Tab-separated table of C-alpha atoms and ligand atoms in Angstrom:
chain	number	residue	atom	x	y	z
A	1	MET	CA	-9.641	-4.983	-11.613
A	2	LYS	CA	-6.525	-4.129	-9.890
A	3	PHE	CA	-4.093	-1.439	-11.421
A	4	SER	CA	-1.200	-3.976	-11.688
A	5	PHE	CA	-3.600	-6.463	-13.747
A	6	LYS	CA	-4.652	-3.954	-16.058
A	7	LEU	CA	-0.927	-2.880	-16.565
A	8	LEU	CA	-0.264	-6.643	-17.199
A	9	LEU	CA	-3.175	-7.396	-19.639
A	10	CYS	CA	-2.409	-4.192	-21.705
A	11	THR	CA	1.314	-5.182	-22.064
A	12	PHE	CA	0.165	-8.810	-22.860
A	13	PHE	CA	-2.029	-7.620	-25.482
A	14	VAL	CA	0.727	-5.482	-26.977
A	15	LEU	CA	3.080	-8.247	-26.821
A	16	ALA	CA	0.896	-10.572	-28.276
A	17	ALA	CA	-0.188	-8.159	-31.351
A	18	ALA	CA	3.845	-7.625	-31.891
A	19	MET	CA	4.729	-11.132	-31.707
A	20	GLY	CA	1.795	-12.329	-33.792
A	21	PHE	CA	2.649	-9.482	-36.638
A	22	SER	CA	6.098	-9.837	-36.732
A	23	GLY	CA	6.195	-13.693	-36.738
A	24	TYR	CA	3.733	-13.639	-39.751
A	25	TYR	CA	5.776	-10.901	-41.534
A	26	PHE	CA	8.887	-12.832	-40.927
A	27	VAL	CA	7.909	-16.591	-41.911
A	28	ASN	CA	5.960	-15.112	-45.019
A	29	TYR	CA	9.243	-13.107	-46.149
A	30	VAL	CA	11.225	-16.288	-45.761
A	31	PHE	CA	8.634	-18.142	-47.961
A	32	GLN	CA	8.340	-15.530	-50.655
A	33	THR	CA	12.179	-15.618	-50.981
A	34	SER	CA	12.462	-19.276	-51.118
A	35	LEU	CA	9.141	-19.272	-53.648
A	36	GLU	CA	11.031	-16.454	-55.762
A	37	ARG	CA	14.393	-18.696	-55.818
A	38	GLU	CA	12.419	-21.579	-56.912
A	39	ALA	CA	10.734	-19.610	-59.497
A	40	GLY	CA	13.950	-18.528	-60.825
A	41	GLN	CA	15.228	-22.053	-61.255
A	42	ALA	CA	11.911	-23.262	-62.709
A	43	LEU	CA	12.379	-20.582	-65.319
A	44	ASP	CA	15.998	-21.551	-65.742
A	45	GLU	CA	15.062	-25.162	-66.108
A	46	SER	CA	12.222	-23.868	-68.546
A	47	SER	CA	15.023	-22.086	-70.622
A	48	ILE	CA	17.233	-25.042	-70.604
A	49	LEU	CA	14.570	-27.653	-71.752
A	50	GLY	CA	13.384	-25.213	-74.681
A	51	PHE	CA	16.919	-25.007	-75.785
A	52	ALA	CA	17.359	-28.758	-75.633
A	53	PHE	CA	13.914	-28.864	-77.622
A	54	GLU	CA	15.264	-26.408	-80.370
A	55	THR	CA	18.660	-28.292	-80.495
A	56	ALA	CA	16.742	-31.798	-80.931
A	57	ALA	CA	14.659	-29.943	-83.602
A	58	LEU	CA	17.867	-29.139	-85.521
A	59	SER	CA	18.518	-32.753	-85.952
A	60	VAL	CA	14.863	-33.652	-87.793
A	61	PRO	CA	15.466	-34.708	-91.408
A	62	ALA	CA	15.491	-31.903	-93.799
A	63	LYS	CA	12.435	-33.223	-95.794
A	64	TYR	CA	10.537	-31.337	-93.334
A	65	ASN	CA	10.644	-27.718	-93.468
A	66	VAL	CA	7.705	-27.742	-90.819
A	67	LEU	CA	7.984	-29.123	-87.616
A	68	GLN	CA	5.241	-31.936	-87.478
A	69	ASP	CA	3.124	-32.444	-84.192
A	70	GLN	CA	4.136	-36.045	-84.326
A	71	THR	CA	8.020	-34.981	-83.973
A	72	VAL	CA	6.996	-32.609	-81.171
A	73	GLU	CA	5.643	-35.347	-79.168
A	74	GLN	CA	8.582	-37.433	-79.908
A	75	ILE	CA	11.157	-34.713	-78.723
A	76	ALA	CA	8.991	-34.052	-75.764
A	77	THR	CA	8.891	-37.649	-74.982
A	78	GLN	CA	12.851	-37.874	-75.295
A	79	LEU	CA	13.262	-34.763	-73.170
A	80	GLU	CA	10.982	-36.013	-70.469
A	81	ALA	CA	12.651	-39.423	-70.376
A	82	GLY	CA	15.917	-37.911	-69.866
A	83	ASN	CA	14.826	-35.631	-67.055
A	84	ARG	CA	12.469	-38.144	-65.306
A	85	SER	CA	14.740	-38.420	-62.054
A	86	SER	CA	14.158	-34.521	-61.774
A	87	GLY	CA	10.241	-35.066	-61.513
A	88	ARG	CA	9.531	-32.181	-63.851
A	89	LEU	CA	6.499	-32.144	-65.890
A	90	LEU	CA	6.067	-30.666	-68.840
A	91	ARG	CA	3.482	-29.539	-71.694
A	92	LEU	CA	3.810	-28.329	-75.275
A	93	SER	CA	1.085	-26.470	-77.007
A	94	ASP	CA	1.149	-24.678	-80.460
A	95	GLU	CA	0.385	-21.032	-81.451
A	96	GLU	CA	-3.368	-21.900	-80.916
A	97	GLY	CA	-2.560	-23.411	-77.456
A	98	ARG	CA	-3.847	-26.678	-78.586
A	99	THR	CA	-1.625	-29.308	-76.459
A	100	LEU	CA	0.671	-31.253	-78.348
A	101	TYR	CA	2.331	-33.222	-75.793
A	102	ALA	CA	1.587	-33.330	-71.877
A	103	SER	CA	3.516	-35.469	-69.209
A	104	GLU	CA	1.209	-37.658	-67.165
A	105	GLY	CA	-0.266	-35.651	-64.259
A	106	PHE	CA	0.052	-32.485	-65.616
A	107	ALA	CA	-2.788	-30.567	-64.058
A	108	PRO	CA	-3.256	-26.905	-64.818
A	109	ASP	CA	-5.567	-25.198	-66.920
A	110	GLY	CA	-4.625	-22.937	-69.741
A	111	SER	CA	-4.911	-19.788	-67.947
A	112	LEU	CA	-1.339	-18.852	-67.493
A	113	LEU	CA	-0.480	-19.746	-71.126
A	114	SER	CA	-3.492	-17.561	-72.487
A	115	GLN	CA	-1.968	-14.632	-70.864
A	116	THR	CA	1.686	-15.404	-72.235
A	117	GLY	CA	2.260	-14.028	-75.692
A	118	GLU	CA	5.111	-15.052	-78.089
A	119	GLY	CA	8.405	-14.437	-76.660
A	120	MET	CA	7.350	-14.135	-73.162
A	121	ARG	CA	7.985	-15.928	-70.117
A	122	ALA	CA	5.694	-16.324	-67.045
A	123	TRP	CA	5.143	-18.250	-63.685
A	124	GLN	CA	2.924	-18.562	-60.991
A	125	ALA	CA	2.326	-21.060	-57.884
A	126	VAL	CA	-0.507	-23.504	-58.292
A	127	GLN	CA	-2.099	-25.937	-56.146
A	128	ALA	CA	-2.936	-29.546	-57.303
A	129	GLY	CA	-4.293	-31.683	-54.770
A	130	GLU	CA	-1.920	-31.588	-51.972
A	131	LYS	CA	1.026	-30.773	-53.750
A	132	TYR	CA	2.382	-27.168	-54.940
A	133	TYR	CA	3.997	-26.392	-58.061
A	134	ILE	CA	5.766	-23.650	-59.815
A	135	HIS	CA	4.072	-23.415	-63.127
A	136	THR	CA	6.175	-21.633	-65.878
A	137	VAL	CA	5.591	-20.780	-69.640
A	138	GLY	CA	7.990	-20.103	-72.134
A	139	THR	CA	8.265	-19.841	-76.035
A	140	ILE	CA	10.198	-22.154	-78.386
A	141	SER	CA	10.771	-21.705	-82.025
A	142	ALA	CA	12.000	-24.514	-84.138
A	143	LEU	CA	11.462	-25.198	-87.674
A	144	ASN	CA	9.149	-22.218	-88.613
A	145	ARG	CA	7.051	-22.857	-85.648
A	146	ALA	CA	6.652	-21.180	-82.671
A	147	LEU	CA	5.565	-23.532	-79.502
A	148	TYR	CA	4.903	-23.119	-76.125
A	149	LEU	CA	6.669	-24.916	-73.285
A	150	GLU	CA	4.852	-25.252	-69.844
A	151	THR	CA	6.806	-26.795	-66.817
A	152	LEU	CA	5.666	-27.658	-63.464
A	153	ARG	CA	8.235	-27.535	-60.669
A	154	ASP	CA	7.432	-29.377	-57.224
A	155	VAL	CA	7.801	-27.028	-54.451
A	156	SER	CA	5.644	-28.563	-51.679
A	157	GLU	CA	8.305	-28.344	-49.743
A	158	VAL	CA	8.698	-24.540	-49.664
A	159	PHE	CA	4.904	-24.256	-48.461
A	160	SER	CA	5.480	-27.138	-45.921
A	161	GLU	CA	8.293	-25.227	-44.548
A	162	ARG	CA	5.890	-21.921	-44.403
A	163	GLN	CA	3.529	-24.193	-42.387
A	164	LEU	CA	6.201	-25.374	-40.346
A	165	GLY	CA	7.552	-21.961	-39.597
A	166	PHE	CA	4.034	-20.702	-38.520
A	167	ARG	CA	3.723	-23.509	-36.107
A	168	VAL	CA	7.210	-23.028	-34.726
A	169	TYR	CA	6.368	-19.474	-34.343
A	170	ARG	CA	2.873	-20.189	-32.767
A	171	ARG	CA	4.776	-22.248	-29.953
A	172	VAL	CA	7.493	-19.575	-29.569
A	173	THR	CA	4.979	-16.886	-29.084
A	174	VAL	CA	2.802	-18.762	-26.598
A	175	LEU	CA	6.079	-19.503	-24.762
A	176	VAL	CA	7.482	-16.132	-25.091
A	177	LEU	CA	3.718	-14.795	-23.792
A	178	ALA	CA	3.777	-16.915	-20.623
A	179	ALA	CA	7.176	-16.101	-19.699
A	180	GLY	CA	6.331	-12.217	-20.573
A	181	ALA	CA	3.398	-12.613	-18.377
A	182	GLY	CA	5.125	-13.858	-15.434
A	183	ILE	CA	8.092	-11.213	-15.745
A	184	MET	CA	5.265	-8.373	-16.315
A	185	LEU	CA	3.465	-9.874	-13.342
A	186	LEU	CA	6.825	-9.071	-11.316
A	187	ILE	CA	7.203	-5.901	-12.964
A	188	SER	CA	3.861	-4.470	-12.622
A	189	SER	CA	3.673	-5.409	-8.977
A	190	TRP	CA	7.088	-3.721	-8.262
A	191	LEU	CA	5.885	-0.640	-10.304
A	192	THR	CA	2.657	-0.394	-8.140
A	193	LYS	CA	4.396	-0.743	-4.899
A	194	PRO	CA	4.569	3.035	-4.231
A	195	ILE	CA	0.516	2.982	-5.045
A	196	ARG	CA	-0.033	0.161	-2.509
A	197	GLN	CA	1.955	2.150	0.019
A	198	LEU	CA	-0.167	5.048	-0.602
A	199	THR	CA	-3.337	3.334	-0.464
A	200	ARG	CA	-2.207	1.562	3.063
A	201	ALA	CA	-1.382	4.756	4.585
A	202	THR	CA	-4.386	6.441	3.275
A	203	LYS	CA	-6.584	3.606	4.856
A	204	ARG	CA	-4.572	3.617	8.205
A	205	MET	CA	-4.996	7.649	8.376
A	206	ALA	CA	-8.624	7.198	7.488
A	207	ALA	CA	-8.777	4.758	10.550
A	208	GLY	CA	-7.463	7.444	12.734
A	209	GLU	CA	-3.634	6.907	12.752
A	210	TYR	CA	-2.730	10.631	11.594
A	211	GLY	CA	1.184	9.636	12.657
A	212	TYR	CA	1.408	6.998	9.761
A	213	ARG	CA	3.599	7.912	6.771
A	214	ALA	CA	3.812	5.987	3.623
A	215	LYS	CA	7.410	4.618	3.045
A	216	LYS	CA	8.936	6.149	-0.325
A	217	VAL	CA	10.198	2.934	-2.440
A	218	SER	CA	11.124	4.807	-5.625
A	219	GLU	CA	12.923	7.942	-6.898
A	220	ASP	CA	10.464	8.639	-9.660
A	221	GLU	CA	7.265	10.744	-10.077
A	222	LEU	CA	5.277	8.188	-7.432
A	223	GLY	CA	8.102	8.577	-5.168
A	224	GLN	CA	7.473	12.181	-5.248
A	225	LEU	CA	3.928	11.603	-4.983
A	226	THR	CA	4.823	9.798	-1.519
A	227	VAL	CA	6.743	12.618	-0.488
A	228	ASP	CA	4.015	15.006	-1.114
A	229	PHE	CA	1.367	12.893	0.520
A	230	ASN	CA	3.493	12.443	3.559
A	231	ARG	CA	3.721	16.318	3.594
A	232	MET	CA	0.313	16.787	3.285
A	233	ALA	CA	-0.513	14.133	5.813
A	234	GLY	CA	1.897	16.154	8.232
A	235	SER	CA	0.030	19.443	8.057
A	236	LEU	CA	-3.323	17.141	8.354
A	237	GLU	CA	-1.809	15.764	11.457
A	238	GLU	CA	-0.882	19.226	12.732
A	239	LYS	CA	-4.264	20.515	11.966
A	240	VAL	CA	-6.132	17.814	13.788
A	241	GLU	CA	-3.940	17.958	16.679
A	242	GLU	CA	-4.454	21.906	16.720
A	243	LEU	CA	-8.180	21.261	16.411
A	244	GLU	CA	-8.177	18.443	19.175
A	245	ALA	CA	-6.430	21.232	21.438
A	246	GLN	CA	-8.979	23.860	20.519
A	247	ILE	CA	-11.657	21.301	21.684
A	248	GLN	CA	-9.928	20.537	24.788
A	249	ASP	CA	-9.265	24.312	25.545
A	250	ARG	CA	-13.211	24.756	25.009
A	251	GLU	CA	-14.108	21.940	27.387
A	252	ASP	CA	-11.579	22.830	29.882
A	253	PHE	CA	-13.067	26.412	29.725
A	254	VAL	CA	-16.725	25.293	29.970
A	255	ALA	CA	-15.709	22.837	32.926
A	256	ALA	CA	-13.890	25.791	34.697
A	257	PHE	CA	-16.946	28.099	33.931
A	258	ALA	CA	-19.356	25.706	35.369
A	259	HIS	CA	-17.054	25.672	38.604
A	260	GLU	CA	-16.818	29.239	38.744
A	261	LEU	CA	-20.415	29.521	38.614
A	262	LYS	CA	-21.143	27.089	41.306
A	263	THR	CA	-19.291	28.524	44.068
A	264	PRO	CA	-21.417	31.934	44.111
A	265	LEU	CA	-24.527	30.283	43.297
A	266	THR	CA	-24.187	27.724	46.050
A	267	SER	CA	-23.594	30.744	48.751
A	268	ILE	CA	-26.541	32.779	47.249
A	269	ILE	CA	-28.911	29.894	47.243
A	270	GLY	CA	-27.751	28.957	50.829
A	271	TYR	CA	-28.124	32.341	52.232
A	272	ALA	CA	-31.528	32.903	50.451
A	273	ASP	CA	-32.818	29.725	51.838
A	274	LEU	CA	-31.595	30.613	55.353
A	275	LEU	CA	-33.680	33.975	54.976
A	276	ARG	CA	-36.824	32.590	53.682
A	277	SER	CA	-36.908	29.755	55.896
A	278	ARG	CA	-35.953	31.128	59.298
A	279	GLN	CA	-36.786	34.426	61.312
A	280	LEU	CA	-33.227	35.727	61.669
A	281	GLU	CA	-32.058	38.431	64.044
A	282	GLU	CA	-31.484	41.676	61.997
A	283	GLU	CA	-27.709	41.348	62.288
A	284	LYS	CA	-27.435	37.818	60.788
A	285	GLN	CA	-30.289	39.132	58.020
A	286	ILE	CA	-28.094	42.055	57.159
A	287	LEU	CA	-24.762	39.615	57.006
A	288	SER	CA	-26.910	37.025	54.689
A	289	ALA	CA	-28.302	39.672	52.658
A	290	ASN	CA	-24.797	41.175	52.197
A	291	TYR	CA	-23.229	37.879	51.006
A	292	ILE	CA	-25.961	37.617	48.247
A	293	TYR	CA	-25.109	40.976	47.431
A	294	THR	CA	-21.328	40.448	47.133
A	295	GLU	CA	-21.523	36.937	45.413
A	296	GLY	CA	-24.036	38.524	43.049
A	297	LYS	CA	-21.801	41.390	42.209
A	298	ARG	CA	-18.991	38.754	41.659
A	299	LEU	CA	-21.279	36.920	39.265
A	300	GLU	CA	-22.048	40.134	37.612
A	301	ALA	CA	-18.456	40.854	37.193
A	302	MET	CA	-17.520	37.538	35.886
A	303	SER	CA	-20.357	37.427	33.319
A	304	LEU	CA	-19.220	40.842	32.147
A	305	ARG	CA	-15.570	39.687	31.758
A	306	LEU	CA	-16.633	36.604	29.791
A	307	LEU	CA	-19.008	38.622	27.566
A	308	GLU	CA	-15.710	40.659	26.848
A	309	LEU	CA	-13.444	37.864	26.348
A	310	ILE	CA	-15.950	36.057	23.829
A	311	VAL	CA	-16.524	39.574	22.193
A	312	THR	CA	-12.840	39.881	21.673
A	313	ARG	CA	-12.191	36.233	20.331
A	314	ARG	CA	-14.708	37.171	17.648
A	315	HIS	CA	-13.227	40.579	17.177
A	316	GLU	CA	-11.290	42.023	14.127
A	317	ALA	CA	-8.997	44.565	15.418
A	318	GLU	CA	-8.682	47.777	13.397
A	319	LEU	CA	-5.201	48.792	14.165
A	320	THR	CA	-4.576	52.368	13.734
A	321	GLU	CA	-1.526	54.543	14.374
A	322	VAL	CA	-1.828	55.601	17.947
A	323	PRO	CA	0.751	57.987	19.967
A	324	VAL	CA	1.946	55.949	23.207
A	325	GLU	CA	1.045	59.282	25.320
A	326	ALA	CA	-2.382	58.287	24.848
A	327	PHE	CA	-2.008	55.204	27.004
A	328	PHE	CA	0.410	56.294	29.683
A	329	SER	CA	-1.368	59.761	30.258
A	330	TRP	CA	-4.673	58.144	30.448
A	331	LEU	CA	-3.538	55.682	33.224
A	332	GLN	CA	-1.896	58.274	35.150
A	333	GLU	CA	-5.079	60.346	35.154
A	334	MET	CA	-6.907	56.843	35.915
A	335	PHE	CA	-5.169	56.213	39.104
A	336	ALA	CA	-4.256	59.710	40.112
A	337	THR	CA	-7.330	59.664	42.513
A	338	ARG	CA	-6.178	56.296	44.257
A	339	GLU	CA	-3.914	57.941	46.909
A	340	LYS	CA	-2.626	54.775	48.616
A	341	MET	CA	-1.184	53.461	45.340
A	342	GLY	CA	2.555	54.224	44.248
A	343	LEU	CA	2.125	54.302	40.653
A	344	ASP	CA	4.990	55.136	38.860
A	345	VAL	CA	4.406	55.781	35.009
A	346	SER	CA	7.489	56.881	32.644
A	347	TRP	CA	7.676	56.532	28.987
A	348	GLU	CA	9.785	57.384	25.721
A	349	ALA	CA	7.999	58.967	23.093
A	350	GLY	CA	6.737	56.816	20.073
A	351	ARG	CA	3.856	55.629	17.913
A	352	VAL	CA	2.708	52.189	17.776
A	353	LYS	CA	0.029	50.209	15.760
A	354	ALA	CA	-2.604	49.473	17.848
A	355	GLU	CA	-6.628	49.424	18.882
A	356	ASN	CA	-6.877	52.102	21.395
A	357	GLY	CA	-9.580	50.975	23.661
A	358	LEU	CA	-8.332	47.169	23.489
A	359	ILE	CA	-4.595	48.342	24.598
A	360	LYS	CA	-6.137	50.301	27.465
A	361	THR	CA	-7.958	47.232	28.787
A	362	VAL	CA	-4.829	45.267	28.694
A	363	LEU	CA	-3.251	47.925	30.854
A	364	LEU	CA	-5.776	48.332	33.372
A	365	ASN	CA	-5.830	44.673	33.751
A	366	LEU	CA	-2.407	44.326	34.314
A	367	VAL	CA	-2.465	47.326	36.920
A	368	ASP	CA	-5.319	46.214	38.406
A	369	ASN	CA	-3.590	42.631	38.950
A	370	ALA	CA	-0.494	44.278	40.316
A	371	CYS	CA	-2.373	46.211	42.687
A	372	LYS	CA	-4.071	43.145	43.961
A	373	ALA	CA	-0.684	41.282	44.140
A	374	SER	CA	0.799	44.057	46.423
A	375	GLU	CA	0.358	45.380	49.762
A	376	PRO	CA	-1.672	48.673	50.014
A	377	GLY	CA	0.690	51.684	48.633
A	378	GLY	CA	2.890	49.058	46.915
A	379	ARG	CA	5.220	50.260	44.354
A	380	ILE	CA	3.879	49.766	40.803
A	381	GLU	CA	5.938	50.713	37.670
A	382	VAL	CA	4.435	51.449	34.278
A	383	THR	CA	7.161	51.930	31.632
A	384	GLY	CA	7.190	52.213	27.900
A	385	GLN	CA	10.395	52.099	25.579
A	386	ARG	CA	11.534	51.268	22.179
A	387	CYS	CA	13.041	48.164	21.577
A	388	GLU	CA	14.119	45.564	19.087
A	389	GLY	CA	11.294	44.909	17.074
A	390	GLY	CA	8.942	47.473	18.340
A	391	TYR	CA	7.622	49.349	21.371
A	392	ARG	CA	7.608	47.620	24.771
A	393	PHE	CA	4.950	48.241	27.420
A	394	CYS	CA	5.575	46.935	31.019
A	395	VAL	CA	3.858	46.762	34.241
A	396	LYS	CA	6.067	45.426	37.473
A	397	ASP	CA	5.118	45.319	40.602
A	398	TYR	CA	6.967	44.130	43.746
A	399	GLY	CA	4.053	42.005	45.406
A	400	VAL	CA	3.452	38.348	46.043
A	401	GLY	CA	4.940	36.986	42.626
A	402	ILE	CA	3.982	33.872	40.839
A	403	PRO	CA	5.778	30.478	41.242
A	404	ARG	CA	7.550	29.342	37.982
A	405	GLU	CA	5.027	26.406	37.077
A	406	GLU	CA	2.242	28.599	37.333
A	407	GLN	CA	3.349	31.391	35.070
A	408	LYS	CA	2.081	29.623	31.708
A	409	LYS	CA	-1.276	28.351	33.557
A	410	ILE	CA	-2.312	32.002	34.557
A	411	LEU	CA	-2.972	32.884	30.997
A	412	GLY	CA	-5.683	30.368	30.858
A	413	ALA	CA	-9.402	31.111	31.378
A	414	PHE	CA	-10.400	30.737	34.917
A	415	TYR	CA	-7.036	30.278	36.355
A	416	MET	CA	-6.007	31.586	39.645
A	417	VAL	CA	-2.955	30.994	41.600
A	418	ASP	CA	-4.531	31.625	45.104
A	419	LYS	CA	-8.566	31.145	44.352
A	420	SER	CA	-9.554	32.668	47.636
A	421	ARG	CA	-7.465	35.574	47.578
A	422	ALA	CA	-8.216	36.147	43.911
A	423	ARG	CA	-12.241	35.514	44.836
A	424	SER	CA	-11.950	37.874	47.803
A	425	LYS	CA	-10.754	40.302	45.452
A	426	ASN	CA	-13.562	39.777	42.854
A	427	GLY	CA	-11.214	37.872	40.605
A	428	ALA	CA	-12.303	35.262	38.239
A	429	GLY	CA	-9.277	34.398	36.380
A	430	LEU	CA	-10.421	35.949	33.480
A	431	GLY	CA	-8.303	39.308	33.218
A	432	LEU	CA	-5.135	37.636	31.638
A	433	ALA	CA	-7.200	35.628	29.219
A	434	LEU	CA	-8.648	38.580	27.981
A	435	CYS	CA	-5.024	40.218	27.498
A	436	GLU	CA	-3.801	37.421	25.490
A	437	GLU	CA	-6.677	37.355	23.346
A	438	ILE	CA	-6.393	41.165	22.685
A	439	LEU	CA	-2.531	40.921	21.996
A	440	ARG	CA	-3.062	37.942	19.545
A	441	LEU	CA	-5.318	40.435	17.660
A	442	HIS	CA	-2.041	42.410	17.580
A	443	GLN	CA	0.263	39.805	16.867
A	444	SER	CA	1.727	40.089	20.080
A	445	ARG	CA	1.856	37.975	23.438
A	446	LEU	CA	2.699	38.477	27.136
A	447	GLU	CA	5.949	37.758	28.581
A	448	ILE	CA	6.072	37.179	32.307
A	449	GLU	CA	8.794	37.442	34.507
A	450	SER	CA	8.352	36.690	38.277
A	451	ALA	CA	9.547	34.934	41.455
A	452	PRO	CA	7.492	34.326	44.725
A	453	GLY	CA	8.213	37.134	47.240
A	454	ALA	CA	10.050	39.491	44.803
A	455	GLY	CA	7.347	40.528	42.383
A	456	SER	CA	6.402	40.386	38.920
A	457	SER	CA	6.590	42.148	35.695
A	458	PHE	CA	4.208	41.735	32.738
A	459	SER	CA	5.137	43.049	29.311
A	460	PHE	CA	4.440	42.952	25.699
A	461	VAL	CA	5.636	44.625	22.521
A	462	LEU	CA	3.449	46.364	19.870
A	463	GLN	CA	4.628	47.136	16.322
A	464	GLU	CA	6.002	50.613	16.292
A	465	VAL	CA	5.525	53.321	13.653
A	466	SER	CA	8.260	55.861	12.705
A	467	GLU	CA	7.365	59.208	13.306
B	501	ADP	P1	-8.180	37.351	38.248
B	501	ADP	O1	-7.201	38.853	38.476
B	501	ADP	O2	-9.340	38.013	37.694
B	501	ADP	O3	-8.342	36.564	39.057
B	501	ADP	P2	-6.195	37.053	35.765
B	501	ADP	O4	-6.560	36.078	34.866
B	501	ADP	O5	-5.984	38.547	35.623
B	501	ADP	O6	-7.521	36.869	36.709
B	501	ADP	O7	-5.214	36.485	36.796
B	501	ADP	C1	-5.049	35.138	36.966
B	501	ADP	C2	-4.182	34.759	38.249
B	501	ADP	O8	-2.859	35.113	37.912
B	501	ADP	C3	-4.841	35.424	39.317
B	501	ADP	O9	-5.705	35.027	39.964
B	501	ADP	C4	-3.428	35.619	40.321
B	501	ADP	O10	-3.248	34.424	41.182
B	501	ADP	C5	-2.277	35.791	39.049
B	501	ADP	N1	-1.623	36.890	38.644
B	501	ADP	C6	-2.121	37.844	37.845
B	501	ADP	N2	-1.298	39.126	37.910
B	501	ADP	C7	-0.449	39.121	39.192
B	501	ADP	C8	0.701	39.517	39.514
B	501	ADP	N3	0.964	40.625	39.247
B	501	ADP	N4	1.113	39.245	40.512
B	501	ADP	C9	1.188	38.095	41.229
B	501	ADP	N5	0.056	37.150	40.809
B	501	ADP	C10	-0.666	37.767	39.576
């Protein structure tokens, strides 16, 4: 069942119960008040009748010192005749409850009379046929006798007014409920609008429309829920985009890897086929075997690099405090034997947070790339200095340089600016990707400044530790 419908039903039942109860209470209250007023009047009339009876009894001849039953009847008949127009009925009974006189049609039994003692007055509402009466009992004392005077006052109108009240109230209730249901339908549909918006947004998102946002239509808790939902949808969208980018990266990686594998393998298979299918001259034999060897070596280097990259991606760096001297002195020693190189290493003392072996790999790759990009003996500067935010390592060469549009791409796996030049130097486009991975573990990244023909500088900043 829809939430708006539930809301409507609940309100409908509450309204129906409230209207029913209040209507019943109101009509009954009016009825009770009217009935009590009528009873008051009936009692007053009974008193007046009693007084008239006692007055009439005073004029009875003195020879009777006790009021005779016959006289009672006579006085009662006169009293009734005098009041016929009022429609009131009366009954007179003696001390034992014996009826001395009763108007025609005086129906009630003697139950009220039996409950009433001398000097007391009482009343009750009674039904006779289709009519309703106020039945009163009062006492009269006349000529040494105590008599009971009962009257009946017709109050059928009060009862039929009550019936009419109920009927009118029932109609009003039905009308109010019908109008209320219509209004509540509008209100519940207005109240549940934000929920409908959210449901629509959820469905669209489930169908893959991650950019869809629910419209905020109120400023209340549901409005806040819409804002929170949209915020959640935003971060979900970001995550999905991130995952999609990762999947794309992986696919590109595999495609590039397959491509890089194919080139050396084609050469190896081709030369091996030549060797086995033909009797070649010794010189060609050596040349073919040489190709197979160098391409095999390239494959070996590539697989080692790849392995290194994969291991690094899964690696959790254990950063320790390392004096920067450990890197720069090591570099100097590494390249000291290569006489043709103009490697210039200079650094400012300092300590950084790093995993020693990994940062050495980065520096080695950068210097190696600088060598490949430079003419033999070309000048390469490796510098280290404190900077804002840490300690900066920089490897600068004056070699071929990199075009601006290629600078971002070279950080991706298997990307080479000049493929044949890179392959001829055993490159596979994995070195810088590996450097990026290592620096990511150190919360850092490579910054490239380069211009074609003018050389390049690759730098990165590590967190410095105060001495
Ligand atoms: P590899 O050196 O194995 O080819 P890298 O990922 O280290 O792979 O480098 C990717 C490409 O970036 C290289 O093929 C080269 O074209 C370019 N490159 C890297 N360093 C330099 C540099 N210092 N000067 C010019 N080009 C460079």
